XYZ file of C-alpha atoms in Angstrom:
520
model
C -1.674 49.684 23.283
C 1.895 48.589 22.794
C 3.259 51.490 24.859
C 7.000 51.872 25.232
C 7.673 48.420 23.797
C 5.943 49.099 20.462
C 9.179 48.748 18.496
C 10.602 45.750 20.354
C 9.901 42.639 18.325
C 9.851 39.592 20.551
C 7.767 37.342 18.339
C 8.162 35.355 15.176
C 10.780 33.418 13.326
C 14.025 33.263 11.472
C 16.065 30.137 10.845
C 19.501 28.686 10.257
C 18.140 25.973 8.005
C 19.976 25.451 4.768
C 18.017 27.776 2.539
C 16.892 26.743 -0.907
C 16.766 29.171 -3.811
C 13.515 29.851 -5.552
C 13.230 29.051 -9.190
C 14.403 31.970 -11.281
C 11.492 33.865 -12.766
C 11.928 36.907 -14.921
C 9.769 39.844 -14.013
C 8.945 38.348 -10.633
C 6.502 39.946 -8.278
C 2.971 39.134 -7.296
C 0.241 39.596 -9.850
C -3.470 39.971 -9.584
C -5.891 37.562 -11.165
C -5.967 39.924 -14.152
C -2.208 39.636 -14.603
C -1.343 43.169 -13.522
C 1.738 43.448 -11.365
C 1.018 44.511 -7.801
C 3.345 47.072 -6.293
C 3.776 47.023 -2.561
C 2.923 50.366 -1.026
C 5.680 52.461 0.475
C 6.167 51.245 3.996
C 8.475 53.258 6.196
C 9.317 52.580 9.783
C 7.720 54.728 12.400
C 10.923 54.323 14.379
C 13.355 57.220 14.632
C 15.930 56.079 17.158
C 17.340 53.224 15.100
C 17.288 51.826 11.588
C 14.389 49.364 11.172
C 16.549 46.232 11.087
C 17.887 46.937 14.579
C 14.453 46.291 16.052
C 14.113 42.785 14.625
C 15.048 40.880 17.731
C 13.556 37.463 17.119
C 15.557 34.449 15.992
C 14.781 30.789 15.336
C 17.976 28.815 15.547
C 17.039 25.581 13.809
C 17.183 21.874 14.743
C 19.917 20.130 16.673
C 19.628 16.602 15.367
C 17.394 14.899 17.928
C 14.211 15.303 15.933
C 11.348 12.841 15.896
C 9.597 12.525 12.552
C 5.823 12.352 12.757
C 5.359 11.756 9.066
C 7.991 10.919 6.482
C 11.681 10.777 7.124
C 13.723 13.006 4.873
C 15.604 9.961 3.588
C 13.260 7.036 4.070
C 10.007 5.839 2.597
C 6.854 6.817 4.448
C 6.427 4.746 7.609
C 3.122 3.225 8.585
C 1.002 5.920 10.163
C -0.379 5.385 13.635
C -3.850 5.151 12.146
C -5.574 5.719 8.844
C -7.003 9.111 8.063
C -10.120 9.993 10.004
C -13.031 10.080 7.573
C -11.164 10.545 4.268
C -14.325 11.946 2.702
C -14.101 14.875 5.121
C -10.509 15.532 4.081
C -11.606 15.462 0.436
C -14.295 18.063 1.170
C -11.719 20.268 2.846
C -9.318 19.916 -0.075
C -11.965 20.714 -2.663
C -13.185 23.725 -0.697
C -9.711 25.183 -0.353
C -8.920 24.460 -4.004
C -12.071 26.278 -5.069
C -11.335 29.227 -2.802
C -7.661 29.410 -3.760
C -7.907 32.328 -6.247
C -9.872 34.434 -3.756
C -7.516 33.498 -0.947
C -4.555 34.433 -3.115
C -6.016 37.864 -3.793
C -6.735 38.331 -0.085
C -3.166 37.405 0.876
C -1.658 39.729 -1.712
C -3.962 42.552 -0.680
C -2.742 42.287 2.909
C 0.848 41.866 1.707
C 0.522 45.006 -0.372
C -0.735 47.014 2.635
C 1.595 46.107 5.546
C 0.691 47.580 8.914
C 2.490 47.652 12.249
C 1.163 46.142 15.468
C -2.101 47.575 16.790
C -2.485 49.454 13.486
C -3.756 46.615 11.253
C -6.833 48.581 10.207
C -6.730 47.695 6.512
C -6.268 43.986 7.198
C -9.002 44.095 9.854
C -11.467 45.612 7.381
C -10.608 43.186 4.586
C -10.720 40.063 6.745
C -13.958 40.937 8.536
C -15.672 41.739 5.237
C -14.371 38.507 3.687
C -15.675 36.334 6.518
C -18.986 38.166 6.843
C -19.692 37.646 3.150
C -19.183 33.883 3.548
C -21.640 33.068 6.280
C -19.739 33.893 9.466
C -21.077 36.100 12.219
C -18.387 38.735 12.678
C -17.602 40.959 15.651
C -15.092 43.673 14.683
C -12.899 45.447 17.243
C -13.380 42.416 19.454
C -13.228 42.810 23.237
C -12.156 46.414 22.963
C -9.086 45.679 20.821
C -9.349 47.979 17.810
C -7.832 45.623 15.224
C -8.974 42.278 16.660
C -12.045 40.449 15.410
C -14.078 37.308 16.044
C -15.761 35.411 13.205
C -17.938 32.458 14.274
C -19.980 29.801 12.523
C -22.031 27.076 14.242
C -23.527 24.050 12.510
C -26.268 22.330 14.552
C -27.630 18.866 13.914
C -29.579 18.124 10.749
C -32.866 18.817 12.562
C -31.679 22.293 13.477
C -31.151 21.595 17.165
C -27.830 22.112 18.872
C -26.284 18.870 20.010
C -25.366 18.425 23.643
C -21.653 18.745 24.265
C -20.960 20.380 20.908
C -17.321 21.440 20.781
C -15.587 24.601 19.585
C -12.405 24.764 17.516
C -10.455 28.026 17.440
C -8.291 29.343 14.602
C -5.943 32.341 14.622
C -5.060 34.850 11.888
C -2.109 37.137 12.511
C -1.889 40.385 10.551
C 0.943 42.673 11.672
C 4.025 43.482 9.630
C 7.589 44.554 10.428
C 8.836 48.150 10.391
C 10.709 49.030 7.234
C 10.383 45.508 5.825
C 6.702 44.725 5.381
C 5.519 41.138 5.695
C 8.990 39.767 6.303
C 7.497 37.154 8.624
C 4.713 36.096 6.292
C 1.751 37.226 8.359
C -0.190 37.842 5.157
C 0.007 34.061 4.694
C -1.010 33.435 8.309
C -4.020 35.724 7.931
C -5.064 33.959 4.757
C -4.423 30.522 6.251
C -6.765 31.214 9.162
C -9.480 32.143 6.681
C -8.841 29.006 4.603
C -8.934 26.728 7.642
C -12.122 28.287 9.000
C -14.049 28.287 5.719
C -13.086 24.702 4.908
C -14.115 23.544 8.393
C -17.478 25.241 7.822
C -17.869 23.439 4.492
C -17.025 20.079 6.081
C -19.492 20.563 8.928
C -22.263 21.368 6.470
C -21.445 18.644 3.933
C -21.152 15.862 6.519
C -23.663 17.097 9.097
C -21.115 17.447 11.887
C -22.243 19.553 14.812
C -19.729 22.082 15.979
C -18.516 25.656 16.098
C -15.490 27.224 14.449
C -14.175 30.558 15.733
C -11.618 32.599 13.797
C -9.830 35.213 15.869
C -8.001 38.049 14.171
C -5.037 38.542 16.501
C -3.021 41.761 16.159
C 0.440 42.641 17.460
C 2.248 39.303 17.467
C 5.625 40.795 16.615
C 5.468 42.730 19.856
C 2.705 43.777 22.170
C 1.198 40.344 22.738
C -2.195 40.735 21.095
C -3.160 37.147 21.866
C -2.251 37.682 25.511
C -4.639 40.612 25.730
C -7.383 38.557 24.076
C -6.628 35.605 26.358
C -6.957 37.813 29.438
C -10.286 39.131 28.194
C -11.767 35.667 27.633
C -11.492 35.263 23.855
C -10.234 31.685 24.179
C -12.479 30.542 27.012
C -15.035 28.873 24.746
C -12.519 26.850 22.728
C -11.753 23.154 23.132
C -8.580 23.606 21.075
C -6.911 26.260 18.936
C -4.814 25.915 15.769
C -2.650 28.074 13.520
C 0.568 27.836 11.486
C 3.619 29.924 10.555
C 5.828 30.032 7.426
C 9.610 29.897 7.585
C 12.559 28.836 5.448
C 13.507 25.181 5.245
C 13.713 22.072 3.093
C 11.131 21.412 0.397
C 7.733 20.178 1.552
C 8.697 20.394 5.203
C 6.834 21.083 8.442
C 8.008 21.221 12.040
C 6.357 21.044 15.435
C 8.807 22.618 17.842
C 8.407 24.284 21.217
C 9.065 27.999 21.215
C 10.988 29.532 24.088
C 9.809 31.953 26.750
C 10.748 35.533 26.093
C 10.496 38.948 27.746
C 11.822 42.353 26.673
C 13.297 44.630 29.331
C 13.906 48.346 28.956
C 16.364 50.016 31.323
C 16.924 53.764 31.667
C 19.836 55.288 33.554
C 19.523 58.888 34.783
C 22.701 60.688 35.756
C 23.931 64.274 35.826
C 25.726 65.984 32.967
C 28.877 68.060 33.250
C 31.697 69.412 31.107
C 33.867 66.390 30.353
C 37.127 68.340 30.632
C 36.619 71.139 33.147
C 34.393 69.522 35.792
C 33.910 65.755 35.254
C 33.750 65.186 39.010
C 30.381 66.924 39.079
C 28.756 64.282 36.862
C 27.055 60.937 37.219
C 27.813 59.213 33.922
C 24.748 57.395 32.554
C 26.747 56.051 29.631
C 29.191 54.441 32.053
C 26.217 52.814 33.784
C 24.959 51.415 30.482
C 28.322 49.984 29.524
C 29.003 48.546 32.971
C 25.647 46.770 32.713
C 26.442 45.649 29.154
C 29.835 44.278 30.207
C 28.362 42.589 33.280
C 25.781 40.771 31.176
C 28.477 39.750 28.708
C 30.369 38.182 31.601
C 27.177 36.598 32.924
C 26.719 34.726 29.622
C 29.649 32.495 30.519
C 27.653 31.152 33.475
C 24.226 30.723 31.880
C 22.962 27.591 30.210
C 23.565 27.015 26.473
C 19.857 27.290 25.686
C 19.419 30.604 27.521
C 19.712 33.892 25.659
C 20.295 37.509 26.715
C 20.778 40.097 23.982
C 20.454 43.853 23.852
C 21.487 47.262 22.563
C 22.524 50.653 23.975
C 20.719 53.887 23.055
C 21.464 57.501 23.834
C 19.986 60.970 23.648
C 21.794 64.161 22.587
C 25.229 62.781 23.294
C 28.381 64.795 22.628
C 32.007 63.854 23.351
C 32.617 66.947 25.504
C 29.526 66.440 27.679
C 29.214 63.595 30.139
C 25.899 61.871 29.264
C 23.118 62.285 31.774
C 20.897 59.657 30.134
C 21.311 56.215 28.560
C 18.930 53.419 27.732
C 19.307 49.678 27.262
C 16.883 47.430 25.432
C 17.343 43.776 26.242
C 15.480 40.565 25.574
C 15.763 37.557 27.878
C 14.893 34.082 26.605
C 14.822 30.649 28.213
C 13.206 27.288 27.405
C 10.493 27.830 30.043
C 8.942 30.787 31.821
C 10.159 29.472 35.178
C 13.737 29.446 33.887
C 13.241 32.877 32.376
C 12.198 34.323 35.725
C 15.384 33.036 37.340
C 17.552 34.313 34.493
C 15.777 37.683 34.479
C 16.636 38.190 38.164
C 20.325 37.614 37.414
C 20.207 40.033 34.488
C 18.465 42.666 36.550
C 21.178 42.401 39.181
C 23.641 43.536 36.502
C 21.514 46.621 35.837
C 21.226 47.423 39.536
C 24.958 47.008 40.129
C 25.740 49.403 37.282
C 23.439 52.043 38.736
C 24.991 51.631 42.161
C 28.548 51.843 40.789
C 27.868 55.100 38.931
C 25.439 56.758 41.396
C 22.820 56.892 38.649
C 19.127 56.421 39.097
C 17.538 53.524 37.247
C 14.112 52.643 35.910
C 13.371 49.122 34.672
C 10.266 48.351 32.612
C 9.103 44.867 31.678
C 7.483 44.189 28.329
C 4.954 41.508 27.512
C 6.074 38.084 28.686
C 5.719 35.379 26.022
C 5.452 31.873 27.474
C 7.102 28.888 25.848
C 5.050 27.157 23.152
C 3.527 23.812 24.189
C 2.256 22.007 21.117
C -0.324 19.317 21.792
C 1.102 15.946 20.712
C -2.250 14.436 19.734
C -3.147 17.393 17.538
C 0.366 17.335 16.095
C 0.195 13.666 15.189
C -3.175 14.094 13.479
C -1.930 17.071 11.488
C 1.215 15.163 10.461
C -0.872 12.172 9.395
C -2.970 14.316 7.077
C -0.186 16.317 5.397
C 1.978 13.204 5.182
C -0.772 11.107 3.596
C -2.058 13.770 1.205
C 1.146 15.605 0.256
C 4.016 13.409 1.499
C 5.060 16.339 3.665
C 7.812 15.681 6.187
C 6.833 16.700 9.696
C 9.477 16.708 12.399
C 9.123 17.210 16.139
C 11.842 17.947 18.658
C 12.140 19.391 22.157
C 15.327 21.191 21.156
C 16.633 23.455 18.493
C 13.943 26.093 18.018
C 14.705 29.517 19.522
C 11.635 31.443 18.458
C 9.044 33.141 20.631
C 5.373 33.885 20.047
C 2.422 35.152 22.048
C 0.624 31.967 20.962
C 2.784 30.286 23.611
C 0.578 31.837 26.290
C -2.468 30.370 24.553
C -0.936 26.886 24.662
C -0.690 27.167 28.456
C -4.434 27.759 28.658
C -5.890 25.169 26.270
C -4.801 22.412 23.853
C -3.226 24.057 20.823
C -1.067 23.430 17.763
C 1.335 25.793 15.968
C 3.263 23.976 13.204
C 5.834 25.798 11.126
C 6.215 25.031 7.429
C 8.709 25.881 4.721
C 8.234 28.203 1.783
C 10.791 28.785 -1.002
C 13.267 31.494 -0.013
C 16.296 33.222 -1.455
C 19.784 32.642 0.005
C 20.235 34.665 3.204
C 16.544 35.443 3.019
C 14.872 33.784 5.989
C 12.278 35.409 8.256
C 12.565 39.083 9.196
C 14.361 40.069 5.985
C 13.239 41.980 2.881
C 13.884 38.792 0.926
C 11.377 36.845 3.010
C 8.853 39.607 2.488
C 9.215 38.997 -1.246
C 8.996 35.228 -0.772
C 5.755 35.593 1.198
C 4.084 36.996 -1.912
C 4.934 34.108 -4.254
C 2.606 31.495 -5.681
C 4.815 28.766 -4.222
C 4.375 30.174 -0.711
C 0.617 30.335 -1.264
C 0.512 26.701 -2.376
C 2.559 25.517 0.605
C 0.274 27.437 2.966
C -2.830 25.777 1.550
C -1.373 22.296 2.055
C -0.837 23.090 5.719
C -4.319 24.609 5.913
C -5.800 21.297 4.775
C -3.933 19.478 7.556
C -5.045 21.960 10.188
C -8.663 22.001 9.020
C -8.864 18.201 9.035
C -7.408 18.179 12.547
C -9.918 20.786 13.666
C -12.872 18.877 12.230
C -11.795 15.762 14.084
C -11.819 17.698 17.365
C -15.449 18.570 16.635
C -16.583 15.205 15.247
C -14.741 12.636 17.364
C -15.434 12.750 21.115
C -12.779 10.148 21.930
C -10.190 12.091 19.958
C -11.173 15.288 21.761
C -10.693 13.495 25.086
C -7.223 12.356 23.989
C -6.386 15.926 23.030
C -7.387 17.177 26.463
C -5.464 14.388 28.136
C -2.307 15.296 26.218
C -2.271 18.828 27.655
C -1.768 18.411 31.410
C -1.422 21.291 33.833
C -3.365 23.758 31.725
C -4.387 26.673 33.889
C -5.757 29.749 32.171
C -6.149 31.498 35.516
C -2.451 31.111 36.192
C -1.630 32.520 32.760
C -3.776 35.564 33.421
C -2.444 36.100 36.933
C 1.131 35.969 35.744
C 0.547 39.085 33.670
C -1.589 40.931 36.180
C -0.315 44.025 37.942
C -0.429 42.233 41.302
C 1.850 39.494 39.990
C 4.321 41.915 38.453
C 4.339 43.949 41.645
C 5.731 40.880 43.398
C 8.678 41.065 41.006
C 9.569 44.509 42.355
C 12.597 44.149 44.632
C 13.234 46.365 47.621
C 16.356 48.445 47.174
C 18.444 49.617 50.120
C 20.013 52.373 48.011
C 18.096 55.613 47.554
C 19.681 56.236 44.150
C 17.767 53.325 42.613
C 14.172 53.853 41.513
C 11.837 50.915 41.992
C 10.630 48.814 39.092
C 8.042 50.448 36.865
C 5.565 48.013 35.373
C 4.186 48.739 31.903
C 0.390 49.136 32.006
């Protein structure tokens, strides 16, 4: 899996928030429960064409000032919440469970952090997480639905008499696991993996302690950074049973802060130009210059940016093969990523970008092949789930939770999930070094700190309490469904099917242009 787009990282976060320095600690570095310093294993990029940092294509561009605060304002006293906490005794059970599990969860997070693995290769994390959940009362299916590093861990609590209750609901939770080439867990997926475990185990404890009928399903979802692991699982039915799905993501930001923002739609495009080489001095007229094609396309897209909307993004790089200044290049490659607030807008923008590629091939008499990577849909957070989460973390930890329709320029394969069922994906801040937000070596270091662990567990309490309410409160579950209109899992699946992508293939009148090749 992953194919030609294995090293194109469309997912995850970075931020332009004002970063806050961590407290200075001599001899920093994660330690085991026995006090021994843990040393992260050598982790080298499998990439050879470019240095590792070149492949980190994701960016989260921060808020724009039109935010709505669900919980506390950054400058005001806490407002009155829409309603009091649902069953505070349940929240207390969740808190106590997570507090008790915290040392084990910390060791699990550090173990994954110390063994970073690229997308589709998360074998160590898969083994550790499946063993952890199996040992704690979950029924675990490794290598779920034919995906080698995916797993499903499920627990069902029936009624007190042992019979399943009619209409019992299912809450889904996600754990991401993949790391970044050459950096490690520079997007904090060790924390996301651990958070999914914490949420699932504390939901289980609450169902048992308060005799709430329901099912919790933890999915281990590989290849978020690129490859769209959740999209593959969605296509294969992994989310069909769920009434809602929840997860979270760390980033840089103000102290004790959480955000519920929509991610943007995103799709990587790889373009190859095939020309004909010749001696650059003695017979240049015999050549078709693939490098010229690449730079004509690059310049055309640069000009196109003046006529695209401010919240649209097109960014890319040029690659070569065996180039020399006295040989006209017969091959060049472009890697681009197109982003827009919605998938519909992305499709329109993608057509305009592709016209630039086609024009460059026509101008230089080069052949062209265009390959589309996994399409990540925009993230649609469920407002009812978001409000409940904000109520819990605001009440228990005075955490500020902000929501806005603007400002966030990140992409994630969880966006496709939110088009198929009600879902929530809050971001939350962890302490970071200056210039050390997501997708940096500094953030990798921050993701291993005790402070990051503590912040993650606060968010886990909020998510678990929200998940339990989906299972326990039928009226709340109805409100959640009502707040996610136009959900159509079939449409999501069809949009990524070969038949759909075939419709994207234009007909070219020029024989020098090869038709669109769709990635399997």
